[in-house]
Amino acid sequence: MKESFDKSIAREKYQEISKYLQSNFDVPENMFDTAVYKVCQERGFDGKAVLAQGDIGRKLKQHEVEPYMKRCSYLAPRLKLEPKKVEVEKAKVERARVQQKTVNIEIIP
Protein backbone atom coordinates (compact mmCIF):
# COMPACT_ATOMS: atom_id res chain seq x y z
CA MET A 1 0.00 0.00 0.00
CA LYS A 2 1.42 3.33 -1.01
CA GLU A 3 1.15 6.25 1.35
CA SER A 4 0.24 9.64 -0.03
CA PHE A 5 2.34 12.58 1.10
CA ASP A 6 1.96 16.28 1.31
CA LYS A 7 4.87 18.27 -0.13
CA SER A 8 6.80 18.82 3.11
CA ILE A 9 6.76 15.13 4.05
CA ALA A 10 7.76 14.14 0.50
CA ARG A 11 10.65 16.63 0.63
CA GLU A 12 11.82 15.16 3.96
CA LYS A 13 11.62 11.63 2.56
CA TYR A 14 13.64 12.68 -0.50
CA GLN A 15 16.36 14.16 1.71
CA GLU A 16 16.37 11.12 4.00
CA ILE A 17 16.62 8.65 1.11
CA SER A 18 19.29 10.79 -0.61
CA LYS A 19 21.48 10.72 2.50
CA TYR A 20 20.92 6.97 2.85
CA LEU A 21 21.95 6.32 -0.76
CA GLN A 22 24.95 8.67 -0.67
CA SER A 23 26.33 7.16 2.52
CA ASN A 24 25.75 3.48 1.73
CA PHE A 25 25.88 2.95 -2.03
CA ASP A 26 27.87 3.86 -5.13
CA VAL A 27 25.09 5.22 -7.32
CA PRO A 28 25.96 6.76 -10.70
CA GLU A 29 24.82 10.37 -10.83
CA ASN A 30 22.62 9.77 -13.87
CA MET A 31 20.79 6.95 -12.02
CA PHE A 32 20.36 8.69 -8.67
CA ASP A 33 16.68 9.54 -9.12
CA THR A 34 15.98 6.00 -10.27
CA ALA A 35 17.68 4.73 -7.11
CA VAL A 36 15.52 7.09 -5.01
CA TYR A 37 12.44 5.73 -6.79
CA LYS A 38 13.57 2.15 -6.13
CA VAL A 39 14.10 2.79 -2.40
CA CYS A 40 10.67 4.44 -2.25
CA GLN A 41 9.11 1.33 -3.78
CA GLU A 42 10.94 -0.93 -1.33
CA ARG A 43 9.73 1.14 1.62
CA GLY A 44 6.17 1.46 0.32
CA PHE A 45 6.29 5.19 -0.43
CA ASP A 46 4.90 6.98 -3.47
CA GLY A 47 8.05 7.35 -5.57
CA LYS A 48 6.55 9.89 -7.95
CA ALA A 49 5.50 12.21 -5.12
CA VAL A 50 8.91 11.97 -3.48
CA LEU A 51 10.79 12.59 -6.74
CA ALA A 52 8.55 15.53 -7.57
CA GLN A 53 9.82 17.24 -4.41
CA GLY A 54 13.43 16.36 -5.12
CA ASP A 55 16.01 18.22 -7.15
CA ILE A 56 14.76 16.92 -10.50
CA GLY A 57 11.16 17.85 -9.75
CA ARG A 58 12.13 21.49 -9.55
CA LYS A 59 14.30 21.37 -12.71
CA LEU A 60 11.93 19.66 -15.13
CA LYS A 61 9.24 21.46 -17.06
CA GLN A 62 5.67 20.25 -16.64
CA HIS A 63 5.57 18.27 -19.91
CA GLU A 64 8.89 16.53 -19.07
CA VAL A 65 7.82 15.15 -15.69
CA GLU A 66 5.66 12.21 -16.80
CA PRO A 67 8.18 10.70 -19.29
CA TYR A 68 10.91 11.04 -16.65
CA MET A 69 8.79 9.28 -14.03
CA LYS A 70 8.01 6.49 -16.51
CA ARG A 71 11.73 6.06 -17.13
CA CYS A 72 12.44 5.84 -13.40
CA SER A 73 9.62 3.37 -12.80
CA TYR A 74 10.86 1.22 -15.70
CA LEU A 75 14.51 1.21 -14.63
CA ALA A 76 14.05 0.96 -10.85
CA PRO A 77 13.43 -2.83 -10.67
CA ARG A 78 16.46 -3.42 -12.93
CA LEU A 79 18.82 -1.21 -10.93
CA LYS A 80 21.32 -3.06 -8.75
CA LEU A 81 22.51 -0.97 -5.82
CA GLU A 82 26.17 -1.70 -5.14
CA PRO A 83 27.52 -1.09 -1.61
CA LYS A 84 30.22 1.54 -1.39
CA LYS A 85 33.65 0.19 -2.22
CA VAL A 86 35.28 2.53 0.28
CA GLU A 87 34.13 0.30 3.13
CA VAL A 88 35.64 -2.73 1.41
CA GLU A 89 38.96 -0.91 1.02
CA LYS A 90 38.93 0.10 4.69
CA ALA A 91 38.30 -3.52 5.67
CA LYS A 92 41.22 -4.71 3.51
CA VAL A 93 43.56 -2.13 5.06
CA GLU A 94 42.43 -3.06 8.57
CA ARG A 95 42.91 -6.76 7.83
CA ALA A 96 46.41 -6.03 6.49
CA ARG A 97 47.26 -4.11 9.67
CA VAL A 98 46.09 -7.00 11.83
CA GLN A 99 48.11 -9.47 9.79
CA GLN A 100 51.14 -7.18 9.96
CA LYS A 101 50.84 -6.92 13.75
CA THR A 102 50.53 -10.68 14.01
CA VAL A 103 53.63 -11.18 11.89
CA ASN A 104 55.57 -8.65 13.98
CA ILE A 105 54.53 -10.36 17.20
CA GLU A 106 55.69 -13.73 15.90
CA ILE A 107 59.07 -12.32 14.81
CA ILE A 108 59.93 -10.74 18.18
CA PRO A 109 61.62 -13.33 20.50
mmCIF file with all atom_site columns, C-alpha atoms in Angstrom, residues 1 4 8 11 19 56 58 60-62 64 71 73 75 87 89 96 100:
data_model
loop_
_atom_site.group_PDB
_atom_site.id
_atom_site.type_symbol
_atom_site.label_atom_id
_atom_site.label_alt_id
_atom_site.label_comp_id
_atom_site.label_asym_id
_atom_site.label_entity_id
_atom_site.label_seq_id
_atom_site.pdbx_PDB_ins_code
_atom_site.Cartn_x
_atom_site.Cartn_y
_atom_site.Cartn_z
_atom_site.occupancy
_atom_site.B_iso_or_equiv
_atom_site.pdbx_formal_charge
_atom_site.auth_seq_id
_atom_site.auth_comp_id
_atom_site.auth_asym_id
_atom_site.auth_atom_id
_atom_site.pdbx_PDB_model_num
ATOM 1  C CA . MET A 1 1   ? 0.000  0.000  0.000   1.00 0.00 ? 1   MET A CA 1
ATOM 2  C CA . SER A 1 4   ? 0.242  9.636  -0.031  1.00 0.00 ? 4   SER A CA 1
ATOM 3  C CA . SER A 1 8   ? 6.799  18.820 3.114   1.00 0.00 ? 8   SER A CA 1
ATOM 4  C CA . ARG A 1 11  ? 10.651 16.626 0.630   1.00 0.00 ? 11  ARG A CA 1
ATOM 5  C CA . LYS A 1 19  ? 21.479 10.718 2.500   1.00 0.00 ? 19  LYS A CA 1
ATOM 6  C CA . ILE A 1 56  ? 14.764 16.917 -10.496 1.00 0.00 ? 56  ILE A CA 1
ATOM 7  C CA . ARG A 1 58  ? 12.134 21.492 -9.552  1.00 0.00 ? 58  ARG A CA 1
ATOM 8  C CA . LEU A 1 60  ? 11.934 19.658 -15.134 1.00 0.00 ? 60  LEU A CA 1
ATOM 9  C CA . LYS A 1 61  ? 9.242  21.461 -17.061 1.00 0.00 ? 61  LYS A CA 1
ATOM 10 C CA . GLN A 1 62  ? 5.667  20.246 -16.636 1.00 0.00 ? 62  GLN A CA 1
ATOM 11 C CA . GLU A 1 64  ? 8.886  16.529 -19.073 1.00 0.00 ? 64  GLU A CA 1
ATOM 12 C CA . ARG A 1 71  ? 11.733 6.059  -17.133 1.00 0.00 ? 71  ARG A CA 1
ATOM 13 C CA . SER A 1 73  ? 9.618  3.373  -12.796 1.00 0.00 ? 73  SER A CA 1
ATOM 14 C CA . LEU A 1 75  ? 14.513 1.208  -14.633 1.00 0.00 ? 75  LEU A CA 1
ATOM 15 C CA . GLU A 1 87  ? 34.130 0.297  3.130   1.00 0.00 ? 87  GLU A CA 1
ATOM 16 C CA . GLU A 1 89  ? 38.958 -0.911 1.017   1.00 0.00 ? 89  GLU A CA 1
ATOM 17 C CA . ALA A 1 96  ? 46.405 -6.032 6.487   1.00 0.00 ? 96  ALA A CA 1
ATOM 18 C CA . GLN A 1 100 ? 51.137 -7.178 9.963   1.00 0.00 ? 100 GLN A CA 1
#
